[in-house]
Coordinates of C-alpha atoms in Angstrom, one line a residue:
Chain T
X22 CA -12.0 17.3 -44.2
X23 CA -10.4 18.5 -47.6
X24 CA -8.1 20.9 -47.1
X25 CA -7.5 23.3 -50.2
X26 CA -4.1 23.8 -51.9
X27 CA -4.3 26.8 -50.8
X28 CA -4.4 26.3 -47.0
X29 CA -1.6 23.9 -48.0
X30 CA 0.5 26.4 -48.8
X31 CA -0.6 29.0 -45.8
X32 CA 0.9 26.5 -43.6
X33 CA 3.6 25.4 -44.9
X34 CA 4.7 29.3 -45.3
X35 CA 3.6 29.9 -41.5
X36 CA 5.4 27.2 -40.3
X37 CA 8.3 28.2 -41.5
X38 CA 7.9 31.4 -40.1
X39 CA 7.8 29.8 -36.8
X40 CA 10.8 27.3 -37.8
X41 CA 12.6 30.6 -38.2
X42 CA 12.1 32.2 -35.0
X43 CA 12.3 29.3 -32.8
X44 CA 15.7 28.0 -34.7
X45 CA 18.2 31.5 -35.6
X46 CA 19.0 31.7 -31.7
X47 CA 19.7 28.3 -31.3
X48 CA 21.8 28.1 -34.5
X49 CA 23.0 31.4 -33.6
X50 CA 24.2 30.5 -30.3
X51 CA 26.0 27.1 -32.4
X52 CA 27.4 29.7 -34.7
X53 CA 29.5 32.1 -31.9
X54 CA 30.8 29.0 -29.9
X55 CA 32.5 27.7 -32.4
X56 CA 34.2 30.9 -33.6
X57 CA 37.7 31.0 -32.8
X58 CA 38.7 33.8 -30.1
X59 CA 39.2 38.0 -31.2
X60 CA 36.8 37.3 -34.3
X61 CA 40.1 35.8 -36.3
X62 CA 38.2 34.1 -39.2
X63 CA 38.0 30.1 -39.2
X64 CA 36.3 27.5 -36.9
X65 CA 37.9 25.9 -33.5
X66 CA 36.3 23.2 -31.0
X67 CA 38.0 25.0 -28.2
X68 CA 35.2 27.1 -26.6
X69 CA 33.8 23.3 -26.9
X70 CA 36.7 21.7 -25.1
X71 CA 36.9 24.6 -22.3
X72 CA 34.4 22.5 -20.5
X73 CA 35.8 19.9 -19.4
X74 CA 39.8 21.5 -19.8
X75 CA 38.4 24.4 -17.4
X76 CA 38.8 23.6 -13.1
X77 CA 35.4 25.7 -12.3
X78 CA 33.2 25.1 -15.2
X79 CA 34.0 21.4 -14.8
X80 CA 33.2 21.0 -11.1
X81 CA 30.1 23.0 -11.6
X82 CA 29.2 20.8 -14.0
X83 CA 29.9 17.8 -11.6
X84 CA 28.1 20.0 -8.8
X85 CA 24.6 19.8 -11.2
X86 CA 24.5 16.2 -12.1
X87 CA 25.3 15.0 -8.7
X88 CA 22.6 17.8 -7.8
X89 CA 19.9 16.2 -10.8
X90 CA 21.1 12.6 -9.4
X91 CA 19.7 13.0 -5.3
X92 CA 17.2 15.5 -6.5
X93 CA 15.8 12.1 -8.5
X94 CA 16.6 10.2 -5.8
X95 CA 15.1 12.2 -2.9
X96 CA 12.2 12.6 -4.8
X97 CA 11.4 9.2 -5.2
X98 CA 12.1 8.4 -2.3
X99 CA 9.8 10.9 -0.9
X100 CA 7.0 10.4 -3.1
X101 CA 6.0 7.2 -4.1
X102 CA 5.5 5.6 -1.0
X103 CA 3.6 8.7 0.0
X104 CA 1.4 9.0 -3.1
X105 CA 1.2 4.2 -2.8
X106 CA 0.6 4.5 1.0
X107 CA -2.4 7.3 0.4
X108 CA -3.8 5.3 -2.5
X109 CA -3.8 2.1 -0.2
X110 CA -4.7 3.4 3.0
X111 CA -5.9 6.6 3.9
X112 CA -7.4 7.8 0.3
X113 CA -9.3 10.4 2.1
X114 CA -5.4 12.0 2.2
X115 CA -5.2 11.9 -1.6
X116 CA -6.4 15.7 -2.0
X117 CA -4.0 17.0 0.8
X118 CA -1.3 15.4 -0.9
X119 CA -2.5 16.4 -4.4
X120 CA -3.3 19.8 -3.3
X121 CA 0.7 20.2 -1.6
X122 CA 2.6 18.7 -4.6
X123 CA 0.6 21.9 -7.2
X124 CA 0.8 23.8 -4.7
X125 CA 4.6 25.0 -6.3
X126 CA 3.1 26.0 -9.7
X127 CA 1.2 29.1 -7.6
X128 CA 4.3 30.5 -5.9
X129 CA 7.1 31.6 -7.7
X130 CA 10.6 30.1 -6.9
X131 CA 11.7 33.3 -6.2
X132 CA 8.9 33.7 -3.4
X133 CA 10.1 30.5 -2.6
X134 CA 13.8 31.4 -2.3
X135 CA 13.3 35.0 -0.4
X136 CA 11.7 33.1 2.5
X137 CA 13.5 30.1 2.5
X138 CA 17.0 31.8 4.0
X139 CA 16.1 30.9 8.1
X140 CA 15.6 27.1 6.8
X141 CA 19.0 27.2 4.9
X142 CA 20.6 28.4 7.5
X143 CA 20.0 25.4 9.5
X144 CA 20.0 23.0 6.5
X145 CA 23.8 24.7 5.8
X146 CA 25.0 23.9 9.7
X147 CA 23.3 20.6 9.9
X148 CA 24.7 19.4 6.5
X149 CA 27.8 21.7 5.8
X150 CA 27.9 24.4 2.6
X151 CA 28.3 22.3 0.3
X152 CA 26.3 22.7 -3.3
X153 CA 24.2 19.4 -2.7
X154 CA 22.3 21.3 -0.1
X155 CA 20.2 22.3 -2.6
X156 CA 18.3 18.9 -3.3
X157 CA 15.8 19.9 -0.4
X158 CA 14.3 22.9 -2.2
X159 CA 14.8 21.4 -5.5
X160 CA 12.6 18.4 -4.9
X161 CA 10.1 20.6 -3.7
X162 CA 10.8 22.5 -7.7
X163 CA 10.2 19.6 -9.4
X164 CA 7.0 17.9 -7.0
X165 CA 4.5 19.3 -9.3
X166 CA 5.7 17.7 -12.5
X167 CA 6.8 14.6 -10.7
X168 CA 3.6 14.2 -9.1
X169 CA 1.8 13.9 -12.2
X170 CA 4.0 11.7 -13.9
X171 CA 3.6 9.1 -11.0
X172 CA 0.3 9.7 -10.4
X173 CA -0.7 9.0 -14.2
X174 CA 1.2 6.2 -14.0
X175 CA -0.3 5.1 -10.7
X176 CA -4.0 5.4 -12.0
X177 CA -3.3 3.1 -15.1
X178 CA -2.6 0.0 -12.1
X179 CA -4.9 -1.6 -10.2
X180 CA -2.4 -1.0 -7.4
X181 CA -5.2 -2.1 -4.4
X182 CA -5.3 -5.7 -5.9
X183 CA -2.1 -6.4 -6.5
X184 CA -0.8 -5.5 -3.2
X185 CA -3.6 -7.4 -1.6
X186 CA -2.9 -10.5 -3.8
X187 CA 1.0 -9.6 -2.3
X188 CA -0.5 -9.2 1.2
X189 CA -2.3 -12.4 1.5
X190 CA 0.7 -13.9 0.2
X191 CA 2.4 -12.4 3.2
X192 CA 4.5 -9.7 1.3
X193 CA 5.5 -6.7 3.8
X194 CA 4.3 -3.2 2.6
X195 CA 8.5 -2.4 1.8
X196 CA 7.7 -5.6 -0.4
X197 CA 4.5 -4.1 -1.6
X198 CA 6.0 -1.0 -2.8
X199 CA 9.3 -1.6 -3.6
X200 CA 9.2 -5.2 -5.9
X201 CA 5.4 -4.9 -6.9
X202 CA 4.0 -1.0 -7.4
X203 CA 7.3 0.3 -8.5
X204 CA 8.5 -2.0 -11.6
X205 CA 5.0 -1.6 -12.7
X206 CA 4.9 2.1 -12.8
X207 CA 8.8 2.2 -14.3
X208 CA 7.7 4.8 -17.0
X209 CA 6.3 6.9 -14.9
X210 CA 9.1 7.0 -12.4
X211 CA 12.0 7.8 -15.0
X212 CA 9.1 10.3 -17.1
X213 CA 9.0 12.2 -13.2
X214 CA 13.0 11.7 -13.4
X215 CA 14.0 12.5 -16.6
X216 CA 11.8 16.6 -15.9
X217 CA 13.2 16.9 -12.5
X218 CA 16.6 16.3 -14.4
X219 CA 15.9 18.6 -16.5
X220 CA 14.6 21.5 -14.6
X221 CA 17.9 20.5 -12.4
X222 CA 19.9 21.3 -14.5
X223 CA 18.7 24.7 -16.0
X224 CA 18.1 25.4 -12.4
X225 CA 19.2 29.5 -11.8
X226 CA 17.2 31.6 -9.6
X227 CA 17.6 29.5 -5.9
X228 CA 21.2 28.8 -6.9
X229 CA 22.4 32.4 -8.0
X230 CA 20.4 33.7 -4.8
X231 CA 21.6 31.2 -2.3
X232 CA 25.2 31.5 -4.0
X233 CA 26.1 27.7 -5.4
X234 CA 27.7 27.2 -8.2
X235 CA 26.0 24.9 -10.2
X236 CA 26.1 24.6 -14.0
X237 CA 24.1 27.6 -15.1
X238 CA 25.6 30.2 -12.4
X239 CA 28.9 29.2 -13.4
X240 CA 27.8 29.5 -17.5
X241 CA 26.4 33.4 -16.0
X242 CA 29.8 33.7 -14.5
X243 CA 31.8 32.8 -17.1
X244 CA 30.0 34.9 -20.1
X245 CA 31.3 37.3 -18.5
X246 CA 35.3 36.7 -18.8
X247 CA 34.7 34.2 -22.1
X248 CA 31.8 34.7 -24.0
X249 CA 32.2 31.6 -26.5
X250 CA 33.1 29.4 -24.0
X251 CA 29.7 29.9 -21.8
X252 CA 27.9 30.1 -25.1
X253 CA 29.1 26.4 -25.5
X254 CA 28.1 24.9 -22.3
X255 CA 25.0 26.6 -22.7
X256 CA 24.5 24.4 -25.6
X257 CA 25.8 21.3 -24.8
X258 CA 23.3 21.3 -21.2
X259 CA 20.3 22.8 -23.9
X260 CA 21.1 19.8 -25.8
X261 CA 21.3 17.2 -23.2
X262 CA 18.1 18.3 -21.9
X263 CA 16.3 18.4 -25.3
X264 CA 17.8 15.0 -25.6
X265 CA 15.7 13.6 -22.0
X266 CA 12.7 15.4 -22.6
X267 CA 12.7 14.3 -26.3
X268 CA 12.7 11.0 -24.8
X269 CA 9.8 11.5 -22.7
X270 CA 7.8 12.1 -25.1
X271 CA 8.3 8.8 -26.5
X272 CA 7.4 7.2 -22.4
X273 CA 4.2 9.0 -22.6
X274 CA 3.5 8.2 -25.9
X275 CA 4.0 4.1 -25.3
X276 CA 2.0 4.3 -22.1
X277 CA -1.0 6.1 -24.2
X278 CA -0.8 2.9 -26.5
X279 CA -1.2 0.5 -23.5
X280 CA -4.0 2.5 -22.5
X281 CA -5.9 2.2 -25.8
X282 CA -5.0 -1.4 -26.1
X283 CA -5.8 -2.9 -23.0
Chain H
X29 CA -4.4 2.4 20.6
X30 CA -7.2 -0.4 20.8
X31 CA -9.2 -1.9 17.2
X32 CA -12.6 -0.9 19.2
X33 CA -15.5 0.5 17.6
X34 CA -14.2 4.0 18.0
X35 CA -11.5 3.3 16.0
X36 CA -12.6 5.3 13.1
X37 CA -10.1 8.1 13.6
X38 CA -7.4 6.1 14.1
X39 CA -3.6 7.7 13.3
X40 CA -2.3 5.4 12.8
X41 CA -2.7 4.6 8.8
X42 CA -1.8 8.2 8.4
X43 CA 1.5 8.2 10.2
X44 CA 3.5 6.9 6.9
X45 CA 2.9 10.2 5.3
X46 CA 4.7 12.1 8.0
X47 CA 7.9 12.4 6.4
X48 CA 6.2 14.0 3.3
X49 CA 4.5 16.0 4.8
X50 CA 7.5 17.3 7.5
X51 CA 9.5 17.5 4.2
X52 CA 6.6 20.0 2.1
X53 CA 6.1 22.0 5.5
X54 CA 9.6 22.7 5.8
X55 CA 10.6 23.6 2.5
X56 CA 7.5 25.0 0.8
X57 CA 5.4 25.8 3.7
X58 CA 7.6 27.6 6.0
X59 CA 9.0 29.6 3.5
X60 CA 5.9 30.8 2.0
X61 CA 4.7 31.3 5.6
X62 CA 8.0 33.4 6.4
X63 CA 7.3 35.9 3.3
X64 CA 3.6 36.9 4.2
X65 CA 4.2 37.0 7.7
X66 CA 7.4 39.2 7.0
X67 CA 5.4 41.2 4.4
X68 CA 3.7 41.9 7.8
X69 CA 6.5 42.7 10.7
X70 CA 9.1 45.4 11.2
X71 CA 12.9 44.1 11.6
X72 CA 12.2 43.8 15.4
X73 CA 9.7 41.2 14.7
X74 CA 5.9 43.6 15.7
X75 CA 3.6 43.3 13.4
X76 CA 3.3 46.4 11.1
X77 CA 1.5 47.6 7.7
X78 CA 4.7 49.6 6.6
X79 CA 6.5 47.3 4.0
X80 CA 3.4 47.6 2.4
X81 CA 4.4 51.4 1.5
X82 CA 7.6 50.0 0.0
X83 CA 5.3 48.8 -2.4
X84 CA 4.0 52.1 -3.6
X85 CA 7.4 53.5 -4.0
X86 CA 8.8 55.3 -7.0
X87 CA 10.8 51.8 -7.5
X88 CA 8.3 49.5 -6.8
X89 CA 5.5 51.4 -9.3
X90 CA 7.7 51.2 -11.8
X91 CA 8.6 47.7 -11.7
X92 CA 4.9 46.6 -11.3
X93 CA 3.6 48.3 -14.1
X94 CA 6.8 46.4 -16.1
X95 CA 5.6 43.2 -14.7
X96 CA 2.3 43.6 -16.2
X97 CA 3.1 45.1 -19.1
X98 CA 5.7 42.1 -20.1
X99 CA 3.4 39.2 -18.9
X100 CA -0.3 41.0 -20.4
X101 CA 1.7 42.1 -24.1
X102 CA 3.5 38.2 -24.1
X103 CA 0.4 36.4 -22.8
X104 CA -1.6 37.8 -25.3
X105 CA 1.5 37.2 -28.1
X106 CA 1.9 34.2 -27.3
X107 CA -1.9 33.1 -26.9
X108 CA -2.4 34.2 -30.5
X109 CA 0.7 33.1 -32.0
X110 CA 1.0 29.9 -30.5
X111 CA -2.9 29.4 -30.9
X112 CA -2.1 29.6 -35.0
X113 CA 0.7 27.8 -34.6
X114 CA -1.9 25.0 -32.5
X115 CA -4.1 25.0 -35.5
X116 CA -1.4 24.7 -38.1
X117 CA -0.7 21.5 -36.3
X118 CA -3.4 19.5 -36.0
X119 CA -4.6 20.6 -39.6
X120 CA -2.0 18.0 -40.1
X121 CA -2.6 14.1 -40.1
X122 CA -2.9 13.0 -36.7
X123 CA 0.0 10.5 -37.8
X124 CA 2.1 12.6 -39.7
X125 CA 6.1 12.8 -38.6
X126 CA 6.2 16.8 -38.8
X127 CA 2.8 16.9 -36.2
X128 CA 4.3 15.1 -34.0
X129 CA 8.2 16.1 -34.4
X130 CA 6.3 20.0 -33.6
X131 CA 4.8 19.0 -30.3
X132 CA 7.7 17.6 -29.2
X133 CA 9.5 19.9 -30.1
X134 CA 7.1 22.6 -28.2
X135 CA 7.2 20.5 -25.1
X136 CA 11.2 21.1 -25.0
X137 CA 11.6 24.7 -25.7
X138 CA 7.8 25.2 -23.5
X139 CA 10.9 24.2 -20.3
X140 CA 13.5 26.2 -22.2
X141 CA 14.5 29.2 -20.3
X142 CA 17.2 30.7 -17.9
X143 CA 20.8 31.1 -18.8
X144 CA 20.3 28.9 -22.3
X145 CA 17.9 31.1 -23.4
X146 CA 19.5 34.9 -22.5
X147 CA 22.9 33.6 -24.5
X148 CA 20.9 32.6 -27.2
X149 CA 19.4 35.9 -28.0
X150 CA 22.1 37.5 -27.1
X151 CA 23.6 35.3 -29.9
X152 CA 21.4 36.5 -32.2
X153 CA 20.3 40.0 -31.6
X154 CA 23.2 41.1 -29.6
X155 CA 25.6 43.7 -29.6
X156 CA 27.7 41.3 -32.4
X157 CA 25.1 38.9 -32.7
X158 CA 24.3 36.7 -35.9
X159 CA 21.3 38.4 -37.0
X160 CA 22.4 41.7 -36.1
X161 CA 25.4 41.8 -38.0
X162 CA 23.8 40.1 -41.1
X163 CA 21.6 42.5 -41.3
X164 CA 24.3 45.3 -40.7
X165 CA 26.0 43.5 -43.6
X166 CA 23.0 43.4 -46.0
X167 CA 20.6 46.8 -45.3
X168 CA 23.2 48.5 -43.4
X169 CA 20.6 49.1 -40.6
X170 CA 21.8 48.8 -36.6
X171 CA 19.6 46.0 -35.1
X172 CA 21.1 46.2 -31.4
X173 CA 20.0 50.2 -31.5
X174 CA 21.2 51.4 -27.9
X175 CA 20.6 48.2 -26.2
X176 CA 17.2 47.5 -26.0
X177 CA 17.3 43.5 -26.1
X178 CA 18.8 43.8 -22.5
X179 CA 15.3 46.1 -21.5
X180 CA 12.2 45.8 -21.8
X181 CA 11.6 45.4 -24.9
X182 CA 14.0 42.3 -25.4
X183 CA 11.9 40.8 -22.7
X184 CA 9.1 40.8 -24.5
X185 CA 11.0 39.3 -27.8
X186 CA 13.0 36.7 -25.4
X187 CA 9.9 35.3 -23.2
X188 CA 7.8 34.9 -26.2
X189 CA 9.9 32.5 -27.0
X190 CA 8.7 30.4 -24.1
X191 CA 5.5 31.8 -24.5
X192 CA 4.3 30.1 -27.9
X193 CA 4.9 26.6 -27.1
X194 CA 3.7 27.0 -24.1
X195 CA 0.8 27.7 -25.4
X196 CA 0.9 25.1 -27.7
X197 CA 1.0 22.7 -25.6
X198 CA -1.7 24.1 -23.4
X199 CA -4.4 24.7 -26.4
X200 CA -3.8 21.9 -28.8
X201 CA -6.1 19.5 -26.8
X202 CA -8.3 22.5 -27.1
X203 CA -8.4 21.9 -30.9
X204 CA -8.5 18.2 -30.8
X205 CA -11.1 18.3 -28.5
X206 CA -13.5 20.1 -31.5
X207 CA -15.4 16.7 -32.8
X208 CA -15.4 16.6 -36.7
X209 CA -19.2 15.4 -36.1
X210 CA -20.0 19.3 -34.8
X211 CA -18.5 20.9 -38.0
X212 CA -20.4 17.8 -40.2
X213 CA -23.4 18.5 -38.0
X214 CA -22.9 22.1 -39.1
X215 CA -22.5 21.8 -42.9
X216 CA -25.4 19.7 -42.7
X217 CA -27.3 22.6 -41.5
X218 CA -26.1 24.5 -44.1
X219 CA -23.2 26.2 -42.3
X220 CA -20.3 28.0 -44.3
X221 CA -16.8 27.5 -42.9
X222 CA -17.1 30.9 -41.8
X223 CA -20.3 30.4 -39.8
X224 CA -19.1 27.1 -38.3
X225 CA -16.4 28.9 -36.9
X226 CA -18.8 31.6 -35.3
X227 CA -21.2 30.1 -33.7
X228 CA -19.9 26.2 -32.9
X229 CA -16.1 26.3 -32.7
X230 CA -15.3 30.1 -31.5
X231 CA -17.6 30.1 -28.8
X232 CA -16.0 26.4 -27.5
X233 CA -12.4 27.7 -27.8
X234 CA -12.6 30.4 -25.5
X235 CA -12.7 29.9 -22.4
X236 CA -10.0 27.9 -22.8
X237 CA -8.3 30.3 -25.1
X238 CA -8.8 33.0 -21.9
X239 CA -7.6 30.5 -19.4
X240 CA -4.4 29.4 -21.3
X241 CA -4.0 33.4 -21.5
X242 CA -3.9 33.7 -17.9
X243 CA -1.6 30.7 -17.5
X244 CA 0.9 32.6 -19.9
X245 CA 0.4 35.3 -18.0
X246 CA 1.3 34.1 -14.5
X247 CA 4.2 32.0 -15.9
X248 CA 6.0 35.0 -17.7
X249 CA 5.7 36.9 -14.1
X250 CA 7.0 34.1 -12.5
X251 CA 10.0 33.7 -14.7
X252 CA 13.1 35.0 -12.7
X253 CA 16.4 33.3 -14.7
X254 CA 16.0 35.3 -18.2
X255 CA 15.9 38.5 -17.5
X256 CA 18.1 38.2 -14.8
X257 CA 21.0 37.0 -17.1
X258 CA 19.7 39.7 -19.4
X259 CA 19.5 42.8 -17.5
X260 CA 22.1 44.3 -15.6
X261 CA 20.9 48.2 -15.4
X262 CA 17.9 48.9 -13.5
X263 CA 15.1 46.9 -12.1
X264 CA 12.5 47.3 -15.4
X265 CA 10.7 44.3 -13.4
X266 CA 9.5 43.4 -10.3
X267 CA 11.4 39.8 -9.7
X268 CA 14.6 42.0 -10.3
X269 CA 13.9 44.8 -7.7
X270 CA 13.8 41.8 -5.2
X271 CA 16.9 40.4 -6.1
X272 CA 18.1 43.8 -5.6
X273 CA 16.1 43.3 -2.3
X274 CA 17.5 40.8 -1.3
X275 CA 21.2 40.7 -1.9
X276 CA 21.4 44.9 -0.8
X277 CA 23.7 44.9 2.0
X278 CA 24.2 49.0 2.1
X279 CA 19.9 49.8 2.7
X280 CA 18.9 48.4 6.2
X281 CA 15.7 47.2 6.5
X282 CA 15.5 45.1 2.9
X283 CA 14.8 42.3 4.1
X284 CA 11.4 43.3 5.0
X285 CA 10.5 44.9 1.6
X286 CA 11.8 41.9 -0.1
X287 CA 9.2 40.0 1.8
X288 CA 6.8 43.0 0.6
X289 CA 7.9 42.6 -3.0
X290 CA 7.4 38.6 -2.6
X291 CA 3.6 38.8 -0.9
X292 CA 2.9 41.0 -4.3
X293 CA 3.8 38.8 -6.3
X294 CA 1.9 35.7 -4.4
X295 CA -1.3 37.5 -4.7
X296 CA -0.7 38.6 -8.6
X297 CA 0.2 34.9 -9.6
X298 CA -2.7 33.3 -7.0
X299 CA -5.6 35.7 -8.5
X300 CA -4.1 34.3 -11.8
X301 CA -4.0 30.6 -10.9
X302 CA -7.5 30.8 -9.7
X303 CA -9.1 32.3 -12.7
X304 CA -7.0 30.1 -14.6
X305 CA -8.8 27.1 -12.2
X306 CA -12.1 28.5 -13.0
X307 CA -12.3 28.6 -16.9
X308 CA -10.4 25.4 -16.9
X309 CA -13.5 23.6 -15.3
X310 CA -15.5 25.7 -17.9
X311 CA -13.7 24.8 -20.7
X312 CA -13.7 20.8 -19.7
X313 CA -17.4 20.4 -20.2
X314 CA -16.8 20.4 -24.1
X315 CA -13.7 18.5 -23.4
X316 CA -15.1 14.7 -23.0

């Protein structure tokens, strides 16, 4: 298809307009977060270092990072064995598992929060009142995305043959799942982990309504007293999440390449 | 359990699924059922339709109207502009760096919401935002006005920021599914560019476009965090009214009103998502 010069100009102008709409707010955040306080002229890094020096903000960052870690661990521990087992032994249950995993896409997170107070009064009774108890509901939120990533990776390998071979050589089911299947779906698990981390670091709905001080909640609170510092923390978390998600697109492209060459 | 011939319905092999099923039961199914049942119970657990009356109150109707207007307008804006951007992207050569970069950025921005997005727009067109100040310096106009950013109009601008990239992500495959051969066949039969678009491309793109429109609608309808940070006064949309219902300790019986409102959200989103999957199934016929 040959493209006229007029179309190429139109495309360039169009892309530029979209780029303006999408990048100006990000640049505005950068500008805002490096402003000296009290509208004094000049630039300062003080708002960025606030992330490390401020006690509340620092503890919320640690809480969010730990939550991301715990969510990934629990998600992998719960989902991978279940999905492998369904493929190998109970294929009839596959529809049910898929339905349950994709269900959180249809139920707004806010609805889950509204209904979860009874469940969480038990959770905090049993496990204490730390923000880390949010792990459970976060696993539910990341379920659809994790399921898709892991399912795509599992579909790309012949799990049944691998498992049969390992079993006939005397491996137990634990060995089959942890040492045979999991190394073969690393890219899928990594992809699931990346998107889980990205979602947990930005999650505000559950944490704010259940009153736990995670990073987004702390940022929203900080904004009222020190806007520029809150902007700096927000931009930093945004950059971290962007790096993770861009890494994810590279992972998935590599997988496509493998699929195409085999 | 013995391995006799009647073993077809053995539960043994399904036992390892129990941890997962229990987890989903406790943290997904029970909360959802709590909402659905709670919407039809009074404070003492007796069945009632009284909570649904709360949905017809002035505040609830205003919020529902606000949510529908916000979701519909950002779905249309996102779908149209996102389709244009998707077309600009697919018209670039498949290996072009710009094309891959634009798709990757769209993937990131579609996930971008909540506190950070609200901050970004406050920094841009808030009272002392960068663009607000630039416009005031250059044109002498007050872009911030009477605070429209913190109401429904502001939410439309801000929500579009994640709706357009989401459209790019879900709609680019539809463009990619249009085979060049179809266009060549049409041209060989004497079709002009206009005829090709009118009678071949647009009819093929319509079902996936409508499906994407519904997905965007549901996405905006369910969104909460951005609005929660941006809007501090009034409850222009349903999620914010729910926040008021479940954080209010002043008014008694508000928990059940919260359930009723959350139930209303489930109904709207479910209807939209069922329509989405039907349209997607229809679109999938051509996407092989």
